[in-house]
Each structure stands twice: as structure tokens, then as C-alpha cells.
CSV table of C-alpha atoms in Angstrom, one decimal:
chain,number,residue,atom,x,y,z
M,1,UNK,CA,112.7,102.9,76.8
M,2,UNK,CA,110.5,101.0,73.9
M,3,UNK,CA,106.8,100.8,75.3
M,4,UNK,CA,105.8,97.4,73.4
M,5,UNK,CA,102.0,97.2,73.1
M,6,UNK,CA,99.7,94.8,75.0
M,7,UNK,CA,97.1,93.5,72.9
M,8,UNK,CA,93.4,93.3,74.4
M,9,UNK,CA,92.3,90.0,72.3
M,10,UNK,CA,88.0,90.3,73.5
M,11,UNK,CA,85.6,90.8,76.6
M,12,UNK,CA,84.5,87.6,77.2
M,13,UNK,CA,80.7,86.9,77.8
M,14,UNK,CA,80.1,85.1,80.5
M,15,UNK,CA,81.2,81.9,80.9
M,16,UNK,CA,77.9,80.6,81.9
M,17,UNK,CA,75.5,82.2,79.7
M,18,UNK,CA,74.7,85.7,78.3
M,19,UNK,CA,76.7,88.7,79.6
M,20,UNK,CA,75.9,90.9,82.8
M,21,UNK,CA,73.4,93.5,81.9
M,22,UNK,CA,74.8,96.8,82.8
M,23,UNK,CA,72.4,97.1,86.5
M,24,UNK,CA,74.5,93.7,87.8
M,25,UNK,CA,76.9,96.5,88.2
M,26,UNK,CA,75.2,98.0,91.4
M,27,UNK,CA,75.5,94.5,93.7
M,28,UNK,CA,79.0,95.1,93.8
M,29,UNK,CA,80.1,98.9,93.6
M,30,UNK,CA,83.6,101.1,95.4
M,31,UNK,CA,82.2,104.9,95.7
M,32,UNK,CA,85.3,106.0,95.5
M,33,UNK,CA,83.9,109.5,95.9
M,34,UNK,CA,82.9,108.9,99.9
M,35,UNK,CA,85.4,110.3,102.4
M,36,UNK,CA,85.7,107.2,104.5
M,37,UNK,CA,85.7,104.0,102.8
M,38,UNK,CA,85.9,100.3,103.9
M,39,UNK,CA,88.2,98.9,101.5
M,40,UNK,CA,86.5,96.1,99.4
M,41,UNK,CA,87.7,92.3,100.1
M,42,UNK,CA,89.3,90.6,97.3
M,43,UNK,CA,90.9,87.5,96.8
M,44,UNK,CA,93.8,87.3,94.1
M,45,UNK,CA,95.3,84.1,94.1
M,46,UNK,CA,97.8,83.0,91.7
M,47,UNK,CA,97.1,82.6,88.2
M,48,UNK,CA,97.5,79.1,87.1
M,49,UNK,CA,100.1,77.7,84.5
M,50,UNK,CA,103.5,79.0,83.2
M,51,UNK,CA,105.4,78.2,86.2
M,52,UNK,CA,106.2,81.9,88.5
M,53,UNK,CA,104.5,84.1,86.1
M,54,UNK,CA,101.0,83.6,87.9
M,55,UNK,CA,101.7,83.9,91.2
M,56,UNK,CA,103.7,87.0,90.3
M,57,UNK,CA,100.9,88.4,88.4
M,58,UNK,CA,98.4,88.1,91.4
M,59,UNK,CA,101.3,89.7,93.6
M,60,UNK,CA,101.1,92.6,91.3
M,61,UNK,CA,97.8,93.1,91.0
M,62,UNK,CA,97.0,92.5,94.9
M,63,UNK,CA,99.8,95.4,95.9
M,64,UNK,CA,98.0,97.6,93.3
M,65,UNK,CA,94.5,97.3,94.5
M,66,UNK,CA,95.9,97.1,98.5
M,67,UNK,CA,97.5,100.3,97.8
M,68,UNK,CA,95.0,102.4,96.7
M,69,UNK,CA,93.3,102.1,99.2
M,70,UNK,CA,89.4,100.7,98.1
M,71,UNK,CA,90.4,97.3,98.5
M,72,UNK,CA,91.9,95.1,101.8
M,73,UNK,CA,93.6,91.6,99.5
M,74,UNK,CA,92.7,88.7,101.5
M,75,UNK,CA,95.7,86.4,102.8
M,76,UNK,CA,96.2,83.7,100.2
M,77,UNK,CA,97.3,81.5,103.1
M,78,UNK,CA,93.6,81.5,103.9
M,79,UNK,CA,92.2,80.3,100.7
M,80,UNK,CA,90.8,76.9,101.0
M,81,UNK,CA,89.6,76.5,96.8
M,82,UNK,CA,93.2,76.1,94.9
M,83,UNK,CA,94.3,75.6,91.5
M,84,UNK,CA,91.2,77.7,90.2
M,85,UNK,CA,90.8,76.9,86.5
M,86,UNK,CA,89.5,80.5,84.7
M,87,UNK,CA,87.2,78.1,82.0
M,88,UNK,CA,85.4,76.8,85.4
M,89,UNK,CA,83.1,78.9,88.1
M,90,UNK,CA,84.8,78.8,91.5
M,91,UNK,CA,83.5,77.1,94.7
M,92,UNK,CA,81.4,80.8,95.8
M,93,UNK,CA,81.0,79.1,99.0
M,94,UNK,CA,84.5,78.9,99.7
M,95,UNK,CA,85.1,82.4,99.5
M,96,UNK,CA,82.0,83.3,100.9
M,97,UNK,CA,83.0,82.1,104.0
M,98,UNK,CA,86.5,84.1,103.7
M,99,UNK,CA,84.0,87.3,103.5
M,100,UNK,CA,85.7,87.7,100.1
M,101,UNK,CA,83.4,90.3,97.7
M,102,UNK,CA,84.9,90.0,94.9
M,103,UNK,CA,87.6,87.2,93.4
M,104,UNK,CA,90.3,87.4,90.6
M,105,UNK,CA,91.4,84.2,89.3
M,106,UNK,CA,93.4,83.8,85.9
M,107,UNK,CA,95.2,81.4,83.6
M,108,UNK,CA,98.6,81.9,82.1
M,109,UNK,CA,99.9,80.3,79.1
M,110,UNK,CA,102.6,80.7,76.6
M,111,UNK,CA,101.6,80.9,73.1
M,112,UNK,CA,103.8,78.5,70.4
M,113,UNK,CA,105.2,81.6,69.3
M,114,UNK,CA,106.5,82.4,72.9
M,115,UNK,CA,104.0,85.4,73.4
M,116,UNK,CA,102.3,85.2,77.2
M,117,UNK,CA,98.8,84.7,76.9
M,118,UNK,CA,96.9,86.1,80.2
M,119,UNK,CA,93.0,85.3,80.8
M,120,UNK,CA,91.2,86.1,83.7
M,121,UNK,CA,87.6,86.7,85.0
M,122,UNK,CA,86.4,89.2,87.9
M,123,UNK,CA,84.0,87.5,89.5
M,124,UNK,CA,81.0,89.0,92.2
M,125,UNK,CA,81.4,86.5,95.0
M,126,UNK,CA,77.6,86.5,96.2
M,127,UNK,CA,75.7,87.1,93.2
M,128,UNK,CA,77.8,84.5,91.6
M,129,UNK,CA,78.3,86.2,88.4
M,130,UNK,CA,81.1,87.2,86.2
M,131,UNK,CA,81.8,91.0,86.2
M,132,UNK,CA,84.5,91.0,83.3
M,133,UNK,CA,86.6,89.0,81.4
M,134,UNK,CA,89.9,89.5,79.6
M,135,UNK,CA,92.7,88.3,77.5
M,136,UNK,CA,96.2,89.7,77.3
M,137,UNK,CA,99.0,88.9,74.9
M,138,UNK,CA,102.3,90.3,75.7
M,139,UNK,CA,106.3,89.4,75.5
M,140,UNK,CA,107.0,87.4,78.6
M,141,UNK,CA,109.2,90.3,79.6
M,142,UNK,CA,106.5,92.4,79.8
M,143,UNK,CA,104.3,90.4,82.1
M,144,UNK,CA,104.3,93.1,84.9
M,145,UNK,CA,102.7,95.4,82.5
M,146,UNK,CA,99.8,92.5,82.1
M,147,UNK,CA,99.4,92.9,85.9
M,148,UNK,CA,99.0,96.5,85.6
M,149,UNK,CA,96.4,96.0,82.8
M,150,UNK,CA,94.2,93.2,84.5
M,151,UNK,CA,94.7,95.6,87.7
M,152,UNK,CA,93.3,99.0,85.6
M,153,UNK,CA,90.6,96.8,84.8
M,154,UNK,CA,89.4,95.1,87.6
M,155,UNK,CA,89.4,99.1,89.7
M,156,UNK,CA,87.7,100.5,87.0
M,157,UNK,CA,84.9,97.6,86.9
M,158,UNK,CA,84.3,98.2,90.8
M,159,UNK,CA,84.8,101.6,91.2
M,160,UNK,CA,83.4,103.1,87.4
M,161,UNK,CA,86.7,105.5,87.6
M,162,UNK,CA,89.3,104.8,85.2
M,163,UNK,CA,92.7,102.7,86.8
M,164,UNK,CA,95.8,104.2,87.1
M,165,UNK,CA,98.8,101.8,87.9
M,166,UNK,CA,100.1,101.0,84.1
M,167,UNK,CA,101.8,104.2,84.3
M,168,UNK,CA,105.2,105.1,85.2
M,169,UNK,CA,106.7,108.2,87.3
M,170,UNK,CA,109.7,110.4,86.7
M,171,UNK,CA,111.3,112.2,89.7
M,172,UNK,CA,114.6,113.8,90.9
M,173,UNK,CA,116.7,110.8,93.1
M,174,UNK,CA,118.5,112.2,95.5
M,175,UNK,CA,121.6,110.9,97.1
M,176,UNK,CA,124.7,112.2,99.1
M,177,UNK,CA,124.9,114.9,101.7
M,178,UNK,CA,122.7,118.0,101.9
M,179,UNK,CA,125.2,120.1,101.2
M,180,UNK,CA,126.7,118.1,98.4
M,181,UNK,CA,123.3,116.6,96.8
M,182,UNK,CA,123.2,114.3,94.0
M,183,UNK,CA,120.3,115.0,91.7
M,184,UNK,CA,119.6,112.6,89.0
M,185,UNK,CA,116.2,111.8,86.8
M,186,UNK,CA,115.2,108.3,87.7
M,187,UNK,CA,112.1,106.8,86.1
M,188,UNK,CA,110.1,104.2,87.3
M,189,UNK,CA,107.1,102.0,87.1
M,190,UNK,CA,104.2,103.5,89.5
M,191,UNK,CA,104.6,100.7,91.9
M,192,UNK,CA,108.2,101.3,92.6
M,193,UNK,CA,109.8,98.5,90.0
M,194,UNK,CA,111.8,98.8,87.2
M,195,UNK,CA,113.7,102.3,88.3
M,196,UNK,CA,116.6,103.4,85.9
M,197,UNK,CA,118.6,106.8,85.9
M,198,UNK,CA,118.0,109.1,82.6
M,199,UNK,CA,121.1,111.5,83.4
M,200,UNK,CA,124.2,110.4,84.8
M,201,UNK,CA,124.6,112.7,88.3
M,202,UNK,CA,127.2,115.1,85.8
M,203,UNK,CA,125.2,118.0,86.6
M,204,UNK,CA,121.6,118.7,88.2
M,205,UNK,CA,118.2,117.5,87.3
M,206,UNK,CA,115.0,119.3,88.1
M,207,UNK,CA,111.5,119.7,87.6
M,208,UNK,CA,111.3,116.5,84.8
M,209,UNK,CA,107.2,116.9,83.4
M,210,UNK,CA,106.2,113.9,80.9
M,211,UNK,CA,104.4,115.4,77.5
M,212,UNK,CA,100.8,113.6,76.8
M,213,UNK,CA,102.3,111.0,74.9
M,214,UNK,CA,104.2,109.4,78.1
M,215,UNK,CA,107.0,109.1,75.8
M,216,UNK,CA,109.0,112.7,76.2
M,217,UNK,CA,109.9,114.7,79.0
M,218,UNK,CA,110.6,118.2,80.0
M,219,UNK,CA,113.6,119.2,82.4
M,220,UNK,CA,115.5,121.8,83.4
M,221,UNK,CA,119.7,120.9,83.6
M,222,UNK,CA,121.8,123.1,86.2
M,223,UNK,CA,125.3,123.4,85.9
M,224,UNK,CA,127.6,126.0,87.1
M,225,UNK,CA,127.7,127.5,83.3
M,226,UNK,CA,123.8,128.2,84.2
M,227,UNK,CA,120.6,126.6,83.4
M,228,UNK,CA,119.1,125.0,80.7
M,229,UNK,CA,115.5,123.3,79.4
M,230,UNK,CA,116.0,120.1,77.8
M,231,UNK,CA,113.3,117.9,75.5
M,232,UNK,CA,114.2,114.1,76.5
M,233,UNK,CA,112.8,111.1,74.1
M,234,UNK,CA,112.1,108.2,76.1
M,235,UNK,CA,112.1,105.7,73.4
M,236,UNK,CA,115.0,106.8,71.4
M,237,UNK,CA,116.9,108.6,74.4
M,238,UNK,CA,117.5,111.4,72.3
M,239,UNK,CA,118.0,114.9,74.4
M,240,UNK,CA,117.9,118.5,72.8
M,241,UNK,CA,117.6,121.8,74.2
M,242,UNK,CA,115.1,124.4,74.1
M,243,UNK,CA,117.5,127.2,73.1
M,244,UNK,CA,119.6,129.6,75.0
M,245,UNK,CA,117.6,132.3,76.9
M,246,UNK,CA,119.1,135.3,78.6
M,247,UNK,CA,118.4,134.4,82.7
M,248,UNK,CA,117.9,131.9,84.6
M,249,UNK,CA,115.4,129.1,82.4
M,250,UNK,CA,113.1,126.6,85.0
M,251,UNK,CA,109.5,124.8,85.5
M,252,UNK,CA,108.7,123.6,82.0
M,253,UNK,CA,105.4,122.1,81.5
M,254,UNK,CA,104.4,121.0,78.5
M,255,UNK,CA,100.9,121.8,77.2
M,256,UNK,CA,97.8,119.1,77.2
M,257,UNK,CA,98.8,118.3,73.4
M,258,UNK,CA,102.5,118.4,73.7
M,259,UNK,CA,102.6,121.2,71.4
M,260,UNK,CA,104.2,123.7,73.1
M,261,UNK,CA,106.0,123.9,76.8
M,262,UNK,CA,105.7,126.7,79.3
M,263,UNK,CA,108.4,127.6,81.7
M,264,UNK,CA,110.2,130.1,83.8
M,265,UNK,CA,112.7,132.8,83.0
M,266,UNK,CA,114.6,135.0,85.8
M,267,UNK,CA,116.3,138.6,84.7
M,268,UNK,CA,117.5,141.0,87.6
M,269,UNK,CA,115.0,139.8,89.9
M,270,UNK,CA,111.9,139.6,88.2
M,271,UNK,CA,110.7,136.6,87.2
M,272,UNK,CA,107.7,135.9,84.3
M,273,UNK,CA,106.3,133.0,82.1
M,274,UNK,CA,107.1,132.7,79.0
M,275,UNK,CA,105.4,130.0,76.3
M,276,UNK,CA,107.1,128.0,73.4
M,277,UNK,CA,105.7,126.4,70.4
M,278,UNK,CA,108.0,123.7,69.6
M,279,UNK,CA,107.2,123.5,65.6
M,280,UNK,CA,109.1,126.7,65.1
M,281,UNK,CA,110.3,127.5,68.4
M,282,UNK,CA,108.8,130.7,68.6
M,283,UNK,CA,108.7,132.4,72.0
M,284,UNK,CA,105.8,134.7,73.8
M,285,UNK,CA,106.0,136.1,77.0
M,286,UNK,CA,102.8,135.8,79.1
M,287,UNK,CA,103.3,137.7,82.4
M,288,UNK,CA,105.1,141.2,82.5
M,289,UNK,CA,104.4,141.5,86.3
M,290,UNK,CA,107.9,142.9,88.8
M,291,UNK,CA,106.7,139.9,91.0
M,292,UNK,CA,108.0,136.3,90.5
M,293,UNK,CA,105.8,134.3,88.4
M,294,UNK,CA,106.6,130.6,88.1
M,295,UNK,CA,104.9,126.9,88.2
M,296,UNK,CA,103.0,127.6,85.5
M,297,UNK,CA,100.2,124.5,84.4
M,298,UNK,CA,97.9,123.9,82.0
M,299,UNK,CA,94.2,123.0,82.4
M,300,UNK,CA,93.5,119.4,80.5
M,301,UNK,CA,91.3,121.7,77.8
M,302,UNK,CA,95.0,123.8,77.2
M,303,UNK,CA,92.9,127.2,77.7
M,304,UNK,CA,93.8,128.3,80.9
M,305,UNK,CA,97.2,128.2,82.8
M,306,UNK,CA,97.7,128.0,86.5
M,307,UNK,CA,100.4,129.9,88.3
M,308,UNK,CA,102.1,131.0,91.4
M,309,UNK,CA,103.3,134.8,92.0
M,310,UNK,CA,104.0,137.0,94.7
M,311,UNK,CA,102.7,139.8,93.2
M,312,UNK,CA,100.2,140.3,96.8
M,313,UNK,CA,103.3,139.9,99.2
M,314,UNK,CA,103.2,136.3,99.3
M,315,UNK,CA,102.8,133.7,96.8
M,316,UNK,CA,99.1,132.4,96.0
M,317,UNK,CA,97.8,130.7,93.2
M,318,UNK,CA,96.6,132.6,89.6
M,319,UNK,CA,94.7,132.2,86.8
M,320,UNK,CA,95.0,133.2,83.1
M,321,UNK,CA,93.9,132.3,79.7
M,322,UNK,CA,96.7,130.4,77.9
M,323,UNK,CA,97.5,133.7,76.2
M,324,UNK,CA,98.6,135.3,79.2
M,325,UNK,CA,94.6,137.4,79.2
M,326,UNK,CA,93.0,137.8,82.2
M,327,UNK,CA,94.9,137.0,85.2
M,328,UNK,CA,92.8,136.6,88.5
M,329,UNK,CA,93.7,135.9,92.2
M,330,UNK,CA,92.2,132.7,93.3
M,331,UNK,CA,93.6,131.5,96.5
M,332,UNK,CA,92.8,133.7,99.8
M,333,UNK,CA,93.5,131.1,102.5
M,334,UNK,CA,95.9,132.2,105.1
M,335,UNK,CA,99.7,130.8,104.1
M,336,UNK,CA,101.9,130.6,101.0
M,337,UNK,CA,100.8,128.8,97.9
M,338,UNK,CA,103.0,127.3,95.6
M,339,UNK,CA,103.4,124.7,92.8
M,340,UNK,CA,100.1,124.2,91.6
M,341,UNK,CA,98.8,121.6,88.8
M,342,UNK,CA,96.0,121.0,87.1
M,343,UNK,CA,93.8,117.6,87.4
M,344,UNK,CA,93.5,115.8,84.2
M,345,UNK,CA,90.0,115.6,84.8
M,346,UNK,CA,89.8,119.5,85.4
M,347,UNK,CA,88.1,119.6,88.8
M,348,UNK,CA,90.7,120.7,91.0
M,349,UNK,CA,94.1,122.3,91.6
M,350,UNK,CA,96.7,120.4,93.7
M,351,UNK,CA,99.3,122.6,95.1
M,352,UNK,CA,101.5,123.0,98.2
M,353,UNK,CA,100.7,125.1,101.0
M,354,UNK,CA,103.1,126.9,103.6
M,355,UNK,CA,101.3,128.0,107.3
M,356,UNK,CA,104.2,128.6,109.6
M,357,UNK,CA,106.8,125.9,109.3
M,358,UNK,CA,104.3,123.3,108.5
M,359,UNK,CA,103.5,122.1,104.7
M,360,UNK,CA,100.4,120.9,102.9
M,361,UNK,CA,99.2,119.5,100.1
M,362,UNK,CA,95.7,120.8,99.0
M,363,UNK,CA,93.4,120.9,96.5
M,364,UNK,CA,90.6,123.6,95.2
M,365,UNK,CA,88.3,124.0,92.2
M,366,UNK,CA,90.1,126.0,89.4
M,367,UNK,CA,88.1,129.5,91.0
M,368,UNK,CA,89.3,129.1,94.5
M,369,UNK,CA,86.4,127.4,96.2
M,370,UNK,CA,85.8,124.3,98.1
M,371,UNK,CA,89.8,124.3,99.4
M,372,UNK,CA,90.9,121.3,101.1
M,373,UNK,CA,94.2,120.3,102.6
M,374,UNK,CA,95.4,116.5,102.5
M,375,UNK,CA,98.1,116.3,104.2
M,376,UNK,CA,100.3,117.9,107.3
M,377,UNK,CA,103.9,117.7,107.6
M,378,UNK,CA,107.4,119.5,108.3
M,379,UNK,CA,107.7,119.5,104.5
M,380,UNK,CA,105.1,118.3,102.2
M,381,UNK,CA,106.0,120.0,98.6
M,382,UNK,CA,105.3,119.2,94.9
M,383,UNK,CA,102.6,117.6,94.0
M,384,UNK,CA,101.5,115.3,91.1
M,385,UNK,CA,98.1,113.8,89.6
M,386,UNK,CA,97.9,110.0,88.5
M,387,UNK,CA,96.2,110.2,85.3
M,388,UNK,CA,92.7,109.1,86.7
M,389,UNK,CA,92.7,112.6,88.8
M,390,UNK,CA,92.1,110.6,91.9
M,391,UNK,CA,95.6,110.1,93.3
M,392,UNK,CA,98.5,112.4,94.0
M,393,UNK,CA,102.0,111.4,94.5
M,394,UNK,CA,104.5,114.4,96.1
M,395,UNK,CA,107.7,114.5,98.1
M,396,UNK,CA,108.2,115.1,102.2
M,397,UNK,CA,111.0,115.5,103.8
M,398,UNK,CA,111.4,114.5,107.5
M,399,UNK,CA,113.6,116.6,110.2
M,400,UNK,CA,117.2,116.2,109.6
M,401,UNK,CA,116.5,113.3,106.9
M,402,UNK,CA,115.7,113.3,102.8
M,403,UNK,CA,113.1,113.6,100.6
M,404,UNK,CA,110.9,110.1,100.2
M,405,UNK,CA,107.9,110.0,97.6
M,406,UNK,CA,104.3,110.0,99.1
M,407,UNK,CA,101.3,109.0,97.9
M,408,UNK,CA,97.4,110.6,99.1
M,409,UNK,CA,94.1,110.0,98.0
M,410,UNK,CA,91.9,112.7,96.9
M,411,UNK,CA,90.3,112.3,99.8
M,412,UNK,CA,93.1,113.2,102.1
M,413,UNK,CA,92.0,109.5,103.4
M,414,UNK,CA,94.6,107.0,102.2
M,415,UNK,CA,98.2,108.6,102.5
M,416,UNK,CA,101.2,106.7,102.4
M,417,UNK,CA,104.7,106.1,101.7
M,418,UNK,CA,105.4,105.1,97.7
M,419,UNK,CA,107.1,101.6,97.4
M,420,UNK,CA,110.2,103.6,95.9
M,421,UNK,CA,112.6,102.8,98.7
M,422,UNK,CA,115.6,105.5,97.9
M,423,UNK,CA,115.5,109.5,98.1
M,424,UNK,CA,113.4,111.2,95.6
M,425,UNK,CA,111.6,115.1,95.2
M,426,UNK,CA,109.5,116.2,92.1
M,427,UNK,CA,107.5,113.7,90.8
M,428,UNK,CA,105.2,113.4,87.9
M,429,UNK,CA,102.9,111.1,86.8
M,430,UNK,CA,102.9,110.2,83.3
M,431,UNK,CA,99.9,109.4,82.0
M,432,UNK,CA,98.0,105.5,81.3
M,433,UNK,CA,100.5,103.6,79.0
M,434,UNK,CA,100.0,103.1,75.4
């Protein structure tokens, strides 16, 4: 799973004089922090040159920015400027009249020494100006990846929020009956491409969480001998265990900096958190509670650790300092809450909520306030951030059919299925690419 490196060669200044001061910015702007928004039309047609690799690069980066929700892609059967050449400015007119606001054109070349070259400008359809320019170098192998990078880009120019779709997710796939269920580790790019198994259906996979490097993995392995927590190297596909432990061993997390993984162990019916420094593999034990304490997450600043625990008669959501110090209720809605995890940007818990036979995914700030639930459904469960803290992916599961991966906004706004066709539960969202 070798991530090869895209190189960034410049920002171009405009191709028609001095770059865009910074206040350009406000003639064409995504507030991405509204609760209704009309998505932004864009135009993406195909990049010029190298035969399929343009058009498929447009494709790419039009499904990113449609699904997300800020931006409606305009239907290139429509266009009436073709062949755009990125070294000249478009006909604005001719888009103007498509009620296009913003346009991506690009050029793709390969290099003598086979490397894909990738240029493209962003372009503010009635100012007439030139928001951003870029050039990509890349394996032509990789050229999806060069979509996902021109995509980042052109979100976070228009929206000021950092991108999120050259990322990849990890989940459980899930095949065969319900009472004989197949669970395997699949990873995939975050637009559904590019899925491969990591374990071979021998035993079952749960809970995998990526480290902050995007390139290792937590899991917990069940076979009928018991449980166990492996470390999984994406790159080298090297797997270890984290040791034998007297119980049942499950939700590992790893910490913000990768150093250390919380998790899960069971004994006679009480269940507590436990932490691991993976240096020297010492253990501490951070909850002593006769309740079930489990889900444990880590804020992004690794000082605080979110958890679930029954110790009130039903499971809500609690609060600790990484050192186990200080543990506080902060969920009081009515219902059950479970799984919780921590935005990377720190603003909010997502978790799942149980009212009745109904299930939610939510968010709250880390003491409890301003709750909000996203979604409704017979079973909503398990949610995960994108890396931008604006999107969450999860599973639901439909009467008398399987788990299928979801995707909602933070704004409980934009919620739809993920273009992962198969059966899938537990996701997480690793985060941006290197």
C-alpha cells in the first residue's frame, strides 16, 4: 500500500497579470457554515491532452465537489466553449450564460520521463479572474490521486475550509448471511475506488482505526480462541499484536500522535479502559468503574478522552483527562449514547444515539451543549470524521437488509449513500494523504 508522493511544482500568478489580492476572495465564497446552502455551479470539463486521462480527471473531481454537497457540476453536454487551453482565458461569456460561477479547466501532459504533468486554473466566472493555479507531477498510475489534489484545492479556495477527498477509508465489508457473516477489512479510496481486502475472511475484523500517519491501523481480530488487537502497516503489510491480555481485548484507538492506542478490556462483566504506550508497551488502566466502559477517543490536542459507560443505567457519553482524572457526565438527552469520536478540529463529538428503536447520529461540543442530531433511521451507528471535521461517514442498516456506508454533512443537510456499492459497518476516515 506504497503512498507515492504528488509533487506541488508552484501557485501560478495569474495568467493575465499580477495575482488576486486576498479580498478577490469575497466575489466568489461557499459558507459552508450556513444550514441550507445552494450548491455553487461549476463547470469541470475535461482536461485537454494525454488521451482519457483528462476527461477522467474532470469526472473525478466533478463527483467530488457534487458530492459534498456545496457544488451542483453543470452537464458537460451543455458546454458550448470546448477544447479550453489552461495558458489561454476562457470565453466568460459562454459560461455566463450556462449560469456557471466558477470554471475548472486543465491541461494534461506527459513528461519525457513518463511522469503526468497536471496544470489547471480555477477561474471566477463573472469577475473574470483567476482564483488559483496549480501544477501536479505524478506516476500516471496515480492520476486519480491528482484529481483528489486539484479537487482539495479548488473546495478549499471557495469554501476557506480545508478539502477532504485525497483520503482513503477503512471499514468492516460484510458479506454472507446474518447468521453466518463474513467480516473482512476492506480499504478504499473516499470516493469508493480502488477497494482491496487487508485480512482474508479466516477470522473476524472489527473496529479498524488509522494512526495519524494514514499509514497504520488498529484492529481488533475475533476468532473462537478469543480476541485480539493487532497493529497493521499499510505500506509494508506487516501485522503484530498488542500482546495477550486476560479478557476479552476491543475498540482500539490510537492517540492523536500515534504514540500510544487505547482500547477495551472485559473480565467477569465489568468492563474498563485501559491505555498502551507502544515504545515499551507498558500498560495503565484508566477507568476502575463496575460499569462498562468502552469507545474510548481522543481529543485532536491528546489531553482528553471521550467515552461511553453505563455507569447511570444507560450508556451516555464521558469525559476524562488522558490520564483517566476527572471523569464527568456530559450527555443528558433522553436515549442511549454510544460510540463517540472526537472532531479533528476539536469542536464537537459525533456519536450514535438510541431513542426507542430509532438510531441517530449526533454531534455536541466536548461539554454537552449545543446537541444536534443528523440523521434518523432504523439503525444509524458508528460514526466517523473526514479529516476537515466537516463530514462524517457511518453505517445504516435497513429492515431485513445489511449495513451500507453513509455519508452527512455537519449540517445534517447533505446525507447520502457513499459510492461504496457492497456491505460495509465501522468506518474511519484516515486522514489527508501524504
Amino acid at each position: 500500500m506504497h503512498l507515492i508522493r504528488l509533487a506541488v511544482a508552484a501557485f501560478a500568478v495569474g495568467l493575465f497579470g499580477a495575482a488576486l489580492a486576498p479580498a478577490a476572495r469575497a466575489e466568489i465564497v461557499v459558507d459552508v457554515n450556513k444550514g441550507a446552502v445552494q450548491p455553487l455551479p461549476i463547470a469541470v470539463p475535461g482536461f485537454t491532452g494525454a488521451g482519457q486521462y483528462g476527461a477522467d480527471i474532470a469526472k473525478v473531481i466533478s463527483g467530488n465537489l457534487e458530492r459534498s454537497g456545496l457544488f451542483a457540476p453543470i452537464n458537460p453536454a451543455t458546454f458550448i466553449e470546448k477544447d479550453l487551453d489552461v495558458n489561454v482565458q476562457p470565453k466568460f461569456p459562454d459560461w455566463k450564460v450556462l449560469s456557471a460561477q466558477a470554471l475548472v479547466n486543465g491541461q494534461v501532459t506527459v513528461d519525457p520521463d513518463g511522469r503526468l504533468r497536471v496544470d489547471f486554473r480555477l477561474w471566477d466566472v463573472y469577475s473574470e479572474q483567476q482564483l488559483l493555479g496549480l501544477q501536479f507531477t505524478s506516476t500516471p498510475d496515480n492520476w486519480r490521486r491528482v484529481a483528489h489534489k486539484i479537487s482539495d484545492a479548488v473546495y478549499e479556495r471557495l469554501t476557506g475550509e480545508k478539502g477532504y477527498f485525497d483520503t482513503r477509508v477503512v471499514f468492516v465489508a460484510e458479506s454472507g448471511p446474518k447468521t453466518k457473516r463474513i467480516r473482512k477489512l476492506m480499504i478504499m479510496d473516499q470516493d469508493g475506488a480502488n477497494p482491496t481486502y487487508l485480512t482474508d475472511g479466516s477470522y473476524q475484523a472489527f473496529t479498524p482505526r488509522f494512526s495519524a500517519t494514514s499509514q497504520e491501523i488498529t484492529y481488533m481480530a475475533l476468532r473462537d480462541s478469543g480476541a485480539t488487537l493487532y497493529l497493521f502497516n499499510l505500506e509494508t503489510g506487516r501485522q503484530e499484536t498488542l500482546g495477550s491480555f486476560k479478557g476479552m481485548v476491543f475498540a482500539p484507538r490510537f492517540s492523536p500522535d500515534g504514540s500510544k492506542v487505547v482500547f477495551s478490556v472485559e473480565r467477569g462483566g465489568n468492563t474498563d479502559l485501559f491505555v498502551m504506550n507502544l515504545k515499551n508497551r507498558a500498560v495503565s488502566r484508566l477507568t476502575s468503574d463496575p460499569a462498562i466502559d468502552t469507545s474510548p477517543s481522543f481529543s485532536p490536542d491528546g489531553t482528553q478522552i471521550v467515552f461511553n459507560s453505563d455507569r447511570g443505567g444507560s450508556p451516555q457519553l464521558y469525559v476524562m483527562s488522558a490520564a483517566g482524572d476527572g471523569q464527568r457526565r456530559v450527555s443528558f438527552g433522553q436515549g442511549r449514547y454510544m460510540t463517540p469520536v472526537w472532531s479533528p478540529r476539536g469542536d464537537y463529538i459525533a456519536f450514535t444515539k438510541q431513542t426507542g428503536s430509532t438510531f441517530h447520529i449526533g454531534v455536541m461540543r466536548p461539554d454537552g451543549s449545543d446537541e444536534r442530531i443528523l440523521t434518523t433511521s432504523y439503525m444509524d451507528e458508528g460514526p466517523t470524521w473526514a479529516p476537515n471535521g466537516r463530514v462524517l461517514m457511518f453505517s445504516r442498516e435497513s429492515p431485513g437488509g445489511g449495513s451500507r456506508l453513509w455519508t452527512v454533512d455537519v449540517s445534517g443537510r447533505v446525507e447520502r449513500a457513499a459510492p461504496y456499492p457492497g456491505g460495509g459497518s465501522d468506518p474511519a476516515w484516515s486522514p489527508l494523504l501524504n
